[in-house]
Coordinates of C-alpha atoms in Angstrom, one line a residue:
M1289 CA 35.8 -30.9 34.6
N1290 CA 33.2 -28.4 35.5
K1291 CA 30.3 -27.1 33.3
H1292 CA 32.4 -24.0 32.4
S1293 CA 35.3 -26.1 31.2
N1294 CA 33.0 -28.3 29.1
H1295 CA 31.4 -25.2 27.5
R1296 CA 34.8 -23.7 26.8
I1297 CA 36.1 -26.9 25.2
A1298 CA 32.9 -27.2 23.0
T1299 CA 33.3 -23.5 22.0
I1300 CA 36.9 -23.9 21.0
T1301 CA 36.1 -27.1 19.1
I1302 CA 33.4 -25.3 17.1
V1303 CA 35.6 -22.3 16.4
C1304 CA 38.5 -24.6 15.3
A1305 CA 36.1 -26.4 13.0
C1306 CA 35.0 -23.0 11.5
L1307 CA 38.6 -21.9 11.1
A1308 CA 39.6 -25.3 9.6
S1309 CA 36.9 -24.7 6.9
L1310 CA 38.7 -21.5 6.1
A1311 CA 42.1 -23.1 5.9
G1312 CA 41.9 -23.2 2.1
C1313 CA 41.1 -19.5 2.0
V1314 CA 43.6 -18.1 4.4
S1315 CA 47.2 -19.2 5.0
S1316 CA 49.5 -17.4 7.4
S1317 CA 53.2 -17.2 7.8
T1318 CA 55.2 -15.5 10.4
S1319 CA 54.7 -12.0 8.9
S1320 CA 51.8 -12.0 6.5
V1321 CA 48.3 -13.3 5.7
T1322 CA 47.4 -14.4 2.2
V1323 CA 43.7 -14.6 1.1
Q1324 CA 43.0 -16.5 -2.1
E1325 CA 40.5 -15.3 -4.6
G1326 CA 37.2 -17.2 -5.1
V1327 CA 36.2 -17.2 -1.4
K1328 CA 32.5 -18.1 -1.1
F1329 CA 32.0 -16.8 2.4
S1330 CA 30.5 -13.4 3.0
K1331 CA 32.5 -10.8 4.9
G1332 CA 29.9 -10.8 7.6
R1333 CA 30.2 -14.5 8.2
E1334 CA 34.0 -14.4 8.2
L1335 CA 33.9 -11.5 10.7
D1336 CA 31.4 -13.4 12.9
D1337 CA 33.7 -16.5 12.8
L1338 CA 36.7 -14.3 13.6
V1339 CA 35.0 -12.7 16.6
K1340 CA 34.0 -16.2 17.9
A1341 CA 37.6 -17.3 17.5
Y1342 CA 38.9 -14.2 19.4
D1343 CA 36.2 -14.6 22.1
A1344 CA 37.3 -18.3 22.5
Q1345 CA 40.9 -17.1 22.7
A1346 CA 41.8 -19.2 19.6
V1347 CA 43.5 -16.1 18.1
T1348 CA 45.4 -13.3 19.8
R1349 CA 44.4 -9.7 19.6
S1350 CA 47.1 -8.9 17.0
E1351 CA 46.0 -11.9 14.9
Y1352 CA 42.4 -10.8 15.1
E1353 CA 43.3 -7.3 14.0
E1354 CA 45.4 -8.5 11.1
L1355 CA 42.8 -10.9 9.8
R1356 CA 40.0 -8.3 10.3
Q1357 CA 41.9 -5.9 8.1
V1358 CA 42.4 -8.5 5.4
I1359 CA 38.7 -9.3 5.4
M1360 CA 37.7 -5.7 5.3
K1361 CA 40.0 -4.8 2.4
R1362 CA 38.6 -7.5 0.2
P1363 CA 35.9 -6.6 -2.3
N1364 CA 32.4 -7.9 -1.5

């Protein structure tokens, strides 16, 4: 493995860990996303994590857009 591959694997691992921490907050099915109330993360943090996941290609563009809309529609 080269340096780029190691960096990519490390990035994906970090993003997966961040997404795993949100697993209790977001559950997805084939057609919808459900966000539970009582989330303790700020919108900014969630959006940052989502961008990192997209940049690491852990989520597709359509998944990114769907999750971004859910986050933005939630009250602060």
